[in-house]
Amino acid sequence: MQLNNKMMAPIIIVTLLLHAMHNIASSKFTIPEATIDDIQEAFKQNKLTSKELVEFYIERIRKLNPIYRAVIEVNPDAVYLAEKADQERKDKGPSWCYGLHGIPILLKDNIATKDKLNTTAGSYALLNSVVPRDAGVVKKLREAGAIILGKASLTEWSAFRSIILPSGWNARAKQPLNPYGATIDPCGSSTGSAISVATNMVTVSLGTETGGSILCPSCNNSVVGIKPTVGLTSRAGVIPISPRQDTVGPMCRTVADAVYVLDAIVGFDMYDAVATRKASKYIPKSGYLKHLKVDGLKGKRLGIMRAYPYFGFANDTKTLNKFEKHFDILRQKGAILIENLEILNFNQIVSMFDSKFIALPAEFKLALNAYLKNLVASPVRSLSDAIAFNKKYSDLEKINEYPQDIFLIAEKTNGIGKLEKEALMNLTKASKYGFEKLMNDNKLDALVTPYSTASNLLAIGGYPGISVPAGYDKNGGPYGICFGGLKGSEPTLIEIAYGFEQATNFRKPPTIKT
Ligand SMILES: *[C@@H]1O[C@H](CO)[C@@H](O)[C@H](O)[C@H]1NC(C)=O
Ligand SMILES: *[C@@H]1O[C@H](CO)[C@@H](O)[C@H](O)[C@H]1NC(C)=O
Ligand SMILES: *[C@@H]1O[C@H](CO)[C@@H](O)[C@H](O)[C@H]1NC(C)=O
Ligand SMILES: *[C@@H]1O[C@H](CO)[C@@H](O)[C@H](O)[C@H]1NC(C)=O
């Protein structure tokens, strides 16, 4: 059919109308829930400056943080840094409206910054300590143009002070609140990182994970968390637990935002040379962003195990029924679900996970002492100093409101001896004959697990995982779904996570209390 002018006219009018409507919609830019792409577009159109963004968040933190306690410190230089970013964009043009340039980020308070902010793991013992330099990931964030807005709350010492610390509690900021309900466990230890993005007190945040500390709070506060392969992101300048398991990763409202952050922080760092050099082979040459594929689930082989703990779903109809709709979505979007997977000698492999209780305290003492020794100045110089500090101030300021049982266990260790070596061997075997064999034998792209039940599995072998919001319980409690894979499989996991997120859009912002 020929289109003549008379026929075209209504089409042109409709097109113009749609165009106008789009402009009206985009002129209604609001900061809460804005993604990095939205913000960069607003920068480009001169509808927003970094300064306005930072001032908005500072005001929101002032208003909301007394309730949620997700932020420990705000950077006194944040507005200045924002003005600098604005000026840079003005000078260099719209091509600078990209990635993390001008974007505010909060860092878990175990990530060192060489600025006016303290780095304390939530403990008064490290207040006024002086770090030698920015953490490796912070250096990369600054190079990408991100604005360090402040430090996020955490379970004190990343929960390695005591097994009975409530999720998120630390002496400095006290108890954070899950924005989806006071009775819902906010989970830890990157609690403030999760809550601050969930409540729009910042655009994006960084958490750290040794065993569940990114995946679980992401899950419980309905945000996206990426736990990268160990070594993909530098741990230099991060108050440690175990160099074998520690990793730094993004916690954000969307998969795309998390991928922007990941892209900025991965790579070699001379202060974490061995691990970051080894893992840099996994970084795709053109970055991670191109793996944000709407049809990312197509053809992916996803494993589902009914074998609790660690590997997946408890073999109970309640959990399985709850995730039946998620499985359907994965299938509809072209994924191949491999169900009823089994592992040879499952019980023996699971029992080997217990060896972490021997390995971790010994690794912690060594790593923490090395971190404290490296500080330029510090009230405490060793784990034993930190224990003494907690004892000394136990009656003052209620610093010792909670015990320090893990500290005490760790202090009794004496390096990596025969027992510890055997424990480490067990963990390696559990990974090799458990997860790796399962993935390889079944040619899986990812293991799909509910909540953060797989976090120990992924932790002991340094494997990556991504948690994506997957819905809400009857009481409004959020839950997530986790995609875990072999080392370096981030590109594939991102495709899967993005495909799932775009197909479902489960995340709903919490109702904010004021
Ligand atoms: C760091 O801690 C010191 C000592 O309490 C305090 O004076 C300072 O304000 C803190 N820095 C920030 C940015 O809050
Ligand atoms: C799951 O439970 C069913 C019924 O309780 C049982 O028949 C089946 O063998 C179990 N499967 C696994 C993998 O444990
Ligand atoms: C290693 O694993 C074996 C078998 O599961 C167990 O009996 C042993 O106690 C473990 N050793 C350590 C040091 O954890
Ligand atoms: C949050 O995390 C904890 C683990 O600490 C879990 O037991 C709990 O069920 C999770 N979810 C909710 C909605 O509370």
Coordinates of C-alpha atoms and ligand atoms in Angstrom, one line a residue:
M1 CA 0.0 0.0 0.0
Q2 CA 1.3 3.5 -0.9
L3 CA 1.2 6.0 1.8
N4 CA 0.1 9.4 0.6
N5 CA 0.4 12.6 2.5
K6 CA -3.1 12.6 3.6
M7 CA -2.6 9.2 5.2
M8 CA 0.7 10.3 6.7
A9 CA -0.7 13.3 8.5
P10 CA -2.3 11.5 11.4
I11 CA 0.7 9.4 11.8
I12 CA 2.9 12.4 12.1
I13 CA 0.6 14.0 14.6
V14 CA 0.5 10.9 16.7
T15 CA 4.3 10.6 16.5
L16 CA 4.7 14.3 17.5
L17 CA 2.2 13.7 20.3
L18 CA 4.1 10.7 21.6
H19 CA 7.3 12.6 21.4
A20 CA 5.9 15.4 23.4
M21 CA 4.5 13.0 26.0
H22 CA 7.9 11.3 26.3
N23 CA 9.4 14.7 26.9
I24 CA 6.8 15.5 29.6
A25 CA 7.5 12.2 31.2
S26 CA 11.3 12.7 31.1
S27 CA 11.0 16.2 32.4
K28 CA 9.5 14.8 35.5
F29 CA 12.9 13.5 36.6
T30 CA 12.9 12.7 40.3
I31 CA 15.9 11.5 42.2
P32 CA 14.4 8.7 44.2
E33 CA 14.6 5.4 42.2
A34 CA 16.6 7.2 39.5
T35 CA 19.1 4.8 37.8
I36 CA 22.6 5.7 36.7
D37 CA 21.3 5.9 33.1
D38 CA 18.5 8.2 34.2
I39 CA 20.9 10.4 36.1
Q40 CA 23.4 10.6 33.3
E41 CA 20.6 11.5 30.9
A42 CA 19.4 14.3 33.3
F43 CA 23.0 15.6 33.5
K44 CA 23.2 15.6 29.7
Q45 CA 20.0 17.6 29.5
N46 CA 21.1 20.0 32.2
K47 CA 18.2 19.0 34.4
L48 CA 20.4 18.0 37.2
T49 CA 23.8 18.6 38.7
S50 CA 25.9 16.3 40.9
K51 CA 25.7 19.0 43.5
E52 CA 21.9 18.9 43.5
L53 CA 22.1 15.1 43.7
V54 CA 24.5 15.1 46.6
E55 CA 22.6 17.8 48.5
F56 CA 19.4 15.8 48.0
Y57 CA 21.0 12.7 49.5
I58 CA 22.6 14.5 52.4
E59 CA 19.2 16.0 53.3
R60 CA 17.6 12.6 53.0
I61 CA 20.2 11.0 55.2
R62 CA 19.7 13.8 57.7
K63 CA 15.9 13.0 57.8
L64 CA 15.9 9.2 57.4
N65 CA 19.1 8.0 58.9
P66 CA 18.0 8.5 62.6
I67 CA 15.3 5.9 61.7
Y68 CA 17.2 3.5 59.5
R69 CA 20.8 3.9 60.8
A70 CA 22.3 2.8 57.5
V71 CA 24.9 5.5 57.3
I72 CA 27.8 6.0 59.8
E73 CA 29.4 9.1 58.3
V74 CA 28.8 11.6 55.6
N75 CA 31.8 12.9 53.7
P76 CA 32.2 16.6 54.6
D77 CA 33.8 17.1 51.1
A78 CA 30.9 15.5 49.1
V79 CA 29.4 18.8 47.9
Y80 CA 32.9 20.1 46.9
L81 CA 33.6 16.9 45.0
A82 CA 30.2 17.2 43.3
E83 CA 30.9 20.7 42.2
K84 CA 34.2 19.5 40.8
A85 CA 32.4 16.8 38.8
D86 CA 29.9 19.3 37.5
Q87 CA 32.7 21.6 36.4
E88 CA 34.5 18.8 34.7
R89 CA 31.3 17.8 32.7
K90 CA 30.9 21.5 31.8
D91 CA 34.4 21.7 30.5
K92 CA 34.6 18.4 28.7
G93 CA 31.1 18.1 27.3
P94 CA 28.3 15.5 27.2
S95 CA 30.6 12.6 26.5
W96 CA 31.5 12.8 30.1
C97 CA 27.9 12.0 31.1
Y98 CA 28.8 8.4 31.4
G99 CA 29.2 5.6 33.9
L100 CA 29.9 6.6 37.5
H101 CA 31.1 10.1 36.7
G102 CA 29.3 12.5 39.2
I103 CA 27.5 9.6 40.8
P104 CA 27.4 9.4 44.7
I105 CA 28.3 6.1 46.3
L106 CA 28.4 4.9 49.9
L107 CA 31.1 2.5 51.1
K108 CA 30.7 -0.1 53.8
D109 CA 32.7 1.2 56.7
N110 CA 35.4 -1.5 56.4
I111 CA 36.6 0.1 53.1
A112 CA 39.4 2.5 53.6
T113 CA 39.3 6.1 52.3
K114 CA 42.2 8.5 52.7
D115 CA 40.1 11.6 53.3
K116 CA 38.1 13.1 56.2
L117 CA 36.1 9.9 56.7
N118 CA 37.0 7.3 59.3
T119 CA 37.3 3.7 58.5
T120 CA 36.3 1.7 61.5
A121 CA 34.3 -1.5 60.8
G122 CA 31.7 0.2 63.1
S123 CA 34.0 -0.1 66.1
Y124 CA 35.2 2.8 68.3
A125 CA 38.5 0.9 68.5
L126 CA 39.4 2.2 65.0
L127 CA 38.0 5.7 65.4
N128 CA 40.8 8.2 64.5
S129 CA 42.9 5.4 62.9
V130 CA 44.8 6.7 59.9
V131 CA 44.9 4.6 56.8
P132 CA 47.9 4.6 54.5
R133 CA 45.9 5.2 51.3
D134 CA 42.6 4.7 49.6
A135 CA 41.4 1.1 49.3
G136 CA 42.1 -0.3 45.8
V137 CA 38.5 -0.2 44.8
V138 CA 38.2 3.4 46.1
K139 CA 41.1 4.5 43.9
K140 CA 39.3 3.0 40.9
L141 CA 36.0 4.6 41.9
R142 CA 37.6 8.1 42.1
E143 CA 39.3 7.5 38.7
A144 CA 35.8 6.7 37.3
G145 CA 34.6 10.0 38.7
A146 CA 32.3 8.6 41.5
I147 CA 31.7 10.8 44.5
I148 CA 32.3 9.1 47.9
L149 CA 29.2 10.2 49.8
G150 CA 30.2 8.5 53.0
K151 CA 30.4 5.2 55.0
A152 CA 27.6 2.7 55.4
S153 CA 26.7 0.9 58.5
L154 CA 27.6 -2.8 59.0
T155 CA 27.5 -5.6 61.5
E156 CA 30.6 -4.7 63.6
W157 CA 33.8 -6.1 62.3
S158 CA 31.7 -7.6 59.5
A159 CA 30.1 -9.9 62.1
F160 CA 33.4 -11.5 63.0
R161 CA 33.3 -10.1 66.5
S162 CA 30.6 -12.4 67.9
I163 CA 28.1 -15.0 66.6
I164 CA 25.3 -13.3 68.5
L165 CA 25.6 -9.8 67.1
P166 CA 22.2 -8.9 65.7
S167 CA 22.4 -8.2 61.9
G168 CA 23.8 -4.8 61.2
W169 CA 24.5 -3.8 64.8
N170 CA 27.7 -1.9 65.6
A171 CA 28.8 0.2 68.5
R172 CA 28.9 3.4 66.5
A173 CA 25.7 3.4 64.5
K174 CA 23.7 0.9 66.7
Q175 CA 20.9 -1.1 65.1
P176 CA 19.8 -0.5 61.5
L177 CA 16.2 -1.0 60.5
N178 CA 14.9 -3.1 57.6
P179 CA 12.8 -0.6 55.6
Y180 CA 10.3 -3.3 54.7
G181 CA 9.3 -3.8 58.4
A182 CA 10.7 -3.7 61.9
T183 CA 10.2 -7.5 62.4
I184 CA 12.2 -8.3 59.2
D185 CA 15.8 -9.2 59.7
P186 CA 17.9 -6.8 57.7
C187 CA 20.7 -9.4 57.5
G188 CA 24.4 -8.6 57.5
S189 CA 27.0 -7.7 57.4
S190 CA 26.7 -5.2 54.6
T191 CA 23.4 -4.0 56.1
G192 CA 23.8 -0.3 55.7
S193 CA 24.9 -0.7 52.1
A194 CA 21.7 -2.5 51.3
I195 CA 19.3 -0.3 53.3
S196 CA 20.8 3.0 52.0
V197 CA 20.2 2.1 48.4
A198 CA 16.8 0.6 49.2
T199 CA 15.7 3.8 50.9
N200 CA 17.2 6.1 48.3
M201 CA 19.8 7.7 50.6
V202 CA 22.3 7.2 47.8
T203 CA 22.5 6.0 44.2
V204 CA 24.7 3.0 44.6
S205 CA 26.8 1.4 47.3
L206 CA 29.6 -1.1 47.9
G207 CA 29.5 -4.0 50.3
T208 CA 31.9 -6.8 51.1
E209 CA 31.4 -10.5 51.5
T210 CA 33.2 -13.3 53.2
G211 CA 30.2 -15.6 53.6
G212 CA 26.8 -14.1 52.7
S213 CA 27.5 -10.5 53.6
I214 CA 26.5 -9.1 50.2
L215 CA 24.0 -11.7 49.1
C216 CA 21.9 -11.9 52.3
P217 CA 21.3 -8.2 53.0
S218 CA 20.6 -7.7 49.3
C219 CA 18.0 -10.5 49.5
N220 CA 16.4 -9.2 52.7
N221 CA 16.2 -5.5 51.6
S222 CA 15.1 -6.2 48.0
V223 CA 18.2 -4.9 46.2
V224 CA 20.6 -6.4 43.7
G225 CA 24.0 -7.6 45.0
I226 CA 26.9 -8.9 43.1
K227 CA 29.5 -11.0 45.0
P228 CA 32.4 -11.1 42.6
T229 CA 34.9 -13.9 42.1
V230 CA 37.5 -13.5 44.8
G231 CA 40.4 -11.4 43.4
L232 CA 38.3 -9.8 40.7
T233 CA 38.0 -6.7 42.9
S234 CA 41.0 -5.6 45.1
R235 CA 40.8 -6.2 48.9
A236 CA 43.7 -3.9 49.6
G237 CA 42.6 -1.4 52.3
V238 CA 39.5 -3.5 53.3
I239 CA 39.4 -4.5 56.9
P240 CA 39.7 -8.2 56.4
I241 CA 38.3 -11.6 57.6
S242 CA 39.9 -14.0 55.1
P243 CA 41.9 -13.2 52.0
R244 CA 40.7 -16.6 50.7
Q245 CA 37.1 -15.6 50.8
D246 CA 36.9 -11.8 51.1
T247 CA 35.5 -9.9 48.1
V248 CA 34.1 -6.4 47.4
G249 CA 31.0 -5.9 45.3
P250 CA 28.2 -3.6 44.3
M251 CA 24.8 -3.3 46.0
C252 CA 22.3 -1.4 44.0
R253 CA 18.6 -1.1 43.1
T254 CA 19.0 -2.5 39.6
V255 CA 21.3 -5.0 37.8
A256 CA 22.4 -2.4 35.4
D257 CA 23.5 0.0 38.2
A258 CA 25.4 -2.9 39.8
V259 CA 27.2 -3.6 36.5
Y260 CA 28.3 0.0 36.1
V261 CA 29.8 -0.2 39.6
L262 CA 31.4 -3.6 38.9
D263 CA 32.9 -2.3 35.7
A264 CA 34.6 0.5 37.6
I265 CA 36.1 -1.5 40.4
V266 CA 37.5 -4.7 38.8
G267 CA 41.1 -5.1 37.9
F268 CA 44.7 -5.3 39.0
D269 CA 45.9 -3.6 42.1
M270 CA 49.5 -3.7 43.2
Y271 CA 48.5 -3.8 46.9
D272 CA 46.5 -7.0 46.3
A273 CA 48.8 -8.2 43.5
V274 CA 48.6 -12.0 43.5
A275 CA 44.8 -12.3 43.6
T276 CA 44.0 -9.4 41.4
R277 CA 46.5 -10.5 38.7
K278 CA 45.2 -14.0 38.7
A279 CA 41.6 -12.9 38.4
S280 CA 42.1 -10.2 35.8
K281 CA 42.0 -12.9 33.1
Y282 CA 38.3 -13.1 33.8
I283 CA 37.6 -9.5 32.9
P284 CA 36.0 -9.2 29.4
K285 CA 38.0 -6.8 27.2
S286 CA 35.0 -4.6 26.5
G287 CA 33.7 -4.7 30.0
Y288 CA 30.5 -6.1 31.6
L289 CA 27.9 -3.7 30.3
K290 CA 27.4 -5.5 27.0
H291 CA 26.2 -8.5 29.0
L292 CA 23.0 -6.6 30.0
K293 CA 21.0 -8.5 27.5
V294 CA 17.2 -8.5 27.7
D295 CA 17.2 -12.0 26.3
G296 CA 20.0 -13.1 28.6
L297 CA 18.2 -16.2 29.8
K298 CA 17.9 -17.7 26.3
G299 CA 19.7 -21.0 26.1
K300 CA 21.2 -20.8 29.6
R301 CA 21.5 -24.1 31.5
L302 CA 20.3 -23.5 35.0
G303 CA 20.7 -26.2 37.7
I304 CA 18.3 -26.7 40.6
M305 CA 19.2 -28.9 43.5
R306 CA 16.8 -30.2 46.1
A307 CA 19.5 -30.7 48.7
Y308 CA 19.7 -28.4 51.6
P309 CA 21.9 -26.9 53.0
Y310 CA 24.2 -24.9 50.8
F311 CA 23.3 -26.3 47.4
G312 CA 19.8 -25.1 47.0
F313 CA 16.2 -25.8 47.8
A314 CA 15.1 -27.6 50.8
N315 CA 13.1 -30.7 49.7
D316 CA 9.9 -29.3 51.0
T317 CA 6.9 -28.4 49.0
K318 CA 6.5 -25.0 50.6
T319 CA 9.8 -23.5 49.3
L320 CA 9.5 -25.3 46.0
N321 CA 6.0 -24.1 45.4
K322 CA 7.0 -20.5 46.3
F323 CA 9.6 -20.6 43.5
E324 CA 7.5 -22.5 41.0
K325 CA 6.5 -19.3 39.3
H326 CA 10.1 -18.2 39.1
F327 CA 11.1 -21.4 37.4
D328 CA 8.2 -20.9 34.9
I329 CA 9.5 -17.4 34.1
L330 CA 13.1 -18.8 33.6
R331 CA 11.7 -21.4 31.2
Q332 CA 9.5 -19.0 29.3
K333 CA 12.5 -16.8 28.7
G334 CA 14.4 -19.6 27.1
A335 CA 16.4 -21.1 30.0
I336 CA 16.9 -24.8 30.2
L337 CA 16.2 -26.0 33.8
I338 CA 18.2 -29.0 34.9
E339 CA 16.3 -30.3 37.9
N340 CA 16.8 -33.1 40.5
L341 CA 20.6 -32.8 40.3
E342 CA 22.5 -35.0 42.6
I343 CA 26.0 -35.0 44.1
L344 CA 28.0 -38.1 44.9
N345 CA 28.8 -38.4 48.6
F346 CA 26.7 -35.4 49.3
N347 CA 26.7 -35.8 53.1
Q348 CA 30.4 -36.1 53.3
I349 CA 30.9 -33.0 51.2
V350 CA 28.5 -31.0 53.3
S351 CA 30.3 -32.1 56.4
M352 CA 33.5 -30.7 55.0
F353 CA 32.0 -27.2 55.1
D354 CA 32.4 -27.3 58.9
S355 CA 36.2 -27.0 58.3
K356 CA 35.6 -23.3 57.8
F357 CA 35.2 -23.0 61.5
I358 CA 38.8 -24.0 61.8
A359 CA 40.2 -22.1 58.8
L360 CA 38.5 -18.7 59.2
P361 CA 39.5 -17.7 62.8
A362 CA 43.2 -18.4 62.0
E363 CA 43.0 -16.5 58.7
F364 CA 41.2 -13.7 60.4
K365 CA 43.9 -13.2 63.1
L366 CA 46.7 -13.1 60.5
A367 CA 44.9 -10.8 58.1
L368 CA 43.5 -8.4 60.7
N369 CA 46.9 -8.1 62.4
A370 CA 48.5 -7.3 59.1
Y371 CA 45.8 -4.6 58.3
L372 CA 46.2 -3.0 61.7
K373 CA 50.0 -3.0 61.5
N374 CA 49.9 -1.3 58.2
L375 CA 47.9 1.7 59.5
V376 CA 49.7 5.0 59.8
A377 CA 48.3 5.5 63.2
S378 CA 45.7 3.6 65.2
P379 CA 44.4 3.2 68.8
V380 CA 44.7 -0.6 68.3
R381 CA 47.5 -2.4 66.5
S382 CA 46.4 -6.1 66.8
L383 CA 43.5 -8.3 67.4
S384 CA 44.6 -8.6 71.0
D385 CA 44.6 -4.8 71.4
A386 CA 41.0 -4.8 70.0
I387 CA 40.0 -7.4 72.5
A388 CA 41.5 -5.3 75.3
F389 CA 39.8 -2.2 74.0
N390 CA 36.4 -3.9 74.1
K391 CA 37.0 -5.1 77.6
K392 CA 38.3 -1.8 78.9
Y393 CA 35.3 0.1 77.5
S394 CA 32.7 -2.6 78.3
D395 CA 30.9 -0.5 80.9
L396 CA 31.4 2.8 79.1
E397 CA 29.2 3.8 76.2
K398 CA 27.9 0.2 76.1
I399 CA 30.6 -0.7 73.5
N400 CA 30.6 -4.1 75.0
E401 CA 26.8 -4.4 74.8
Y402 CA 27.6 -7.6 73.0
P403 CA 30.3 -10.2 73.6
Q404 CA 33.4 -10.9 71.4
D405 CA 33.4 -14.6 71.3
I406 CA 34.8 -14.9 67.7
F407 CA 37.5 -12.5 68.6
L408 CA 38.5 -14.6 71.5
I409 CA 38.5 -17.8 69.5
A410 CA 40.6 -16.2 66.7
E411 CA 43.1 -14.8 69.2
K412 CA 43.8 -18.4 70.4
T413 CA 44.9 -19.5 67.0
N414 CA 48.5 -19.6 66.0
G415 CA 48.8 -19.3 62.2
I416 CA 48.2 -21.9 59.6
G417 CA 49.4 -25.1 61.2
K418 CA 48.7 -28.8 60.4
L419 CA 45.1 -28.7 61.5
E420 CA 44.4 -25.5 59.5
K421 CA 46.0 -27.0 56.4
E422 CA 43.8 -30.0 56.7
A423 CA 40.8 -27.7 57.1
L424 CA 41.8 -25.7 54.0
M425 CA 42.2 -29.0 52.1
N426 CA 38.7 -30.1 53.1
L427 CA 37.3 -26.8 51.8
T428 CA 39.1 -27.2 48.5
K429 CA 37.8 -30.8 48.2
A430 CA 34.3 -29.8 49.0
S431 CA 34.4 -27.2 46.2
K432 CA 36.1 -29.5 43.7
Y433 CA 33.9 -32.6 44.2
G434 CA 30.8 -30.6 45.1
F435 CA 30.1 -27.4 43.3
E436 CA 32.7 -27.6 40.5
K437 CA 31.8 -31.2 39.6
L438 CA 28.1 -30.4 39.7
M439 CA 28.6 -27.5 37.3
N440 CA 31.0 -29.2 34.9
D441 CA 29.3 -32.6 34.8
N442 CA 25.9 -31.0 34.0
K443 CA 27.4 -28.2 31.8
L444 CA 25.6 -25.6 33.9
D445 CA 25.8 -21.9 33.4
A446 CA 24.5 -21.2 36.9
L447 CA 23.1 -22.9 40.0
V448 CA 19.8 -21.3 41.0
T449 CA 19.2 -21.1 44.7
P450 CA 16.6 -19.4 46.9
Y451 CA 17.4 -16.6 49.3
S452 CA 21.1 -16.6 50.2
T453 CA 21.3 -20.3 51.1
A454 CA 24.2 -20.8 48.6
S455 CA 26.4 -18.2 50.2
N456 CA 28.6 -20.6 52.0
L457 CA 28.9 -22.8 49.0
L458 CA 30.0 -19.8 46.9
A459 CA 32.2 -18.4 49.8
I460 CA 34.5 -21.3 50.5
G461 CA 35.7 -21.6 46.9
G462 CA 35.7 -17.9 46.0
Y463 CA 32.9 -18.2 43.4
P464 CA 30.7 -15.4 42.2
G465 CA 26.9 -15.0 42.8
I466 CA 24.2 -12.4 42.0
S467 CA 21.2 -11.9 44.2
V468 CA 18.1 -10.4 42.4
P469 CA 14.8 -9.4 44.1
A470 CA 12.3 -12.2 43.7
G471 CA 9.2 -11.1 45.6
Y472 CA 7.7 -10.4 49.0
D473 CA 6.2 -12.7 51.7
K474 CA 2.7 -12.2 53.1
N475 CA 4.2 -9.9 55.8
G476 CA 6.0 -7.9 53.2
G477 CA 9.4 -9.4 53.9
P478 CA 11.5 -9.3 50.7
Y479 CA 13.2 -12.4 49.3
G480 CA 15.7 -12.9 46.5
I481 CA 16.9 -15.5 44.1
C482 CA 20.6 -16.2 43.6
F483 CA 22.5 -17.2 40.5
G484 CA 25.9 -18.7 41.3
G485 CA 28.6 -19.8 39.0
L486 CA 32.2 -20.9 38.5
K487 CA 35.1 -18.5 38.9
G488 CA 35.0 -15.7 36.4
S489 CA 31.5 -16.4 35.2
E490 CA 30.2 -12.9 35.9
P491 CA 29.4 -12.1 32.3
T492 CA 27.1 -15.1 32.1
L493 CA 25.6 -14.5 35.6
I494 CA 24.9 -10.9 34.6
E495 CA 23.1 -12.0 31.4
I496 CA 21.0 -14.4 33.5
A497 CA 20.3 -11.9 36.3
Y498 CA 19.4 -9.1 33.9
G499 CA 17.2 -11.4 31.9
F500 CA 15.4 -12.4 35.0
E501 CA 15.1 -8.8 36.4
Q502 CA 13.8 -7.4 33.1
A503 CA 11.2 -10.2 32.8
T504 CA 10.0 -9.8 36.4
N505 CA 10.7 -6.3 37.9
F506 CA 9.9 -7.7 41.3
R507 CA 11.5 -4.8 43.3
K508 CA 9.1 -2.4 44.9
P509 CA 10.6 0.5 46.9
P510 CA 9.8 0.3 50.6
T511 CA 7.2 2.7 52.1
I512 CA 9.4 5.3 53.8
K513 CA 8.8 6.2 57.4
T514 CA 9.3 9.9 58.3
Ligands
LIG1 C1 36.0 10.8 62.3 O1 36.1 10.7 63.7 C2 36.5 11.8 64.4 C3 36.6 11.4 65.8 O2 35.4 11.1 66.4 C4 35.4 12.9 64.2 O3 35.8 14.1 64.9 C5 35.3 13.2 62.7 O4 34.2 14.1 62.5 C6 35.0 11.9 62.0 N1 34.9 12.1 60.6 C7 33.7 12.2 59.9 C8 33.8 12.6 58.5 O5 32.6 12.1 60.4
LIG2 C1 12.3 -35.3 48.4 O1 11.2 -35.7 49.1 C2 10.4 -36.7 48.6 C3 9.1 -36.9 49.4 O2 9.3 -36.5 50.7 C4 11.3 -37.9 48.4 O3 10.5 -39.0 47.8 C5 12.5 -37.6 47.6 O4 13.3 -38.7 47.5 C6 13.2 -36.4 48.2 N1 14.3 -36.0 47.2 C7 15.5 -35.7 47.6 C8 16.5 -35.3 46.6 O5 15.9 -35.7 48.8
LIG3 C1 38.2 -32.8 57.2 O1 37.1 -33.6 56.8 C2 37.0 -34.8 57.4 C3 35.9 -35.6 56.7 O2 34.7 -34.9 56.4 C4 36.7 -34.6 58.9 O3 36.6 -35.8 59.5 C5 37.8 -33.8 59.5 O4 37.6 -33.5 60.8 C6 38.1 -32.5 58.7 N1 39.2 -31.9 59.2 C7 39.3 -30.6 59.6 C8 40.6 -30.1 60.1 O5 38.3 -29.8 59.6
LIG4 C1 16.4 -12.5 56.3 O1 17.6 -13.1 56.8 C2 17.5 -14.1 57.7 C3 18.9 -14.6 57.9 O2 19.6 -13.9 58.8 C4 16.5 -15.1 57.4 O3 16.4 -16.1 58.4 C5 15.2 -14.4 57.2 O4 14.1 -15.3 57.0 C6 15.3 -13.4 56.0 N1 14.1 -12.9 55.5 C7 13.2 -12.2 56.1 C8 12.0 -11.8 55.2 O5 13.2 -11.9 57.3

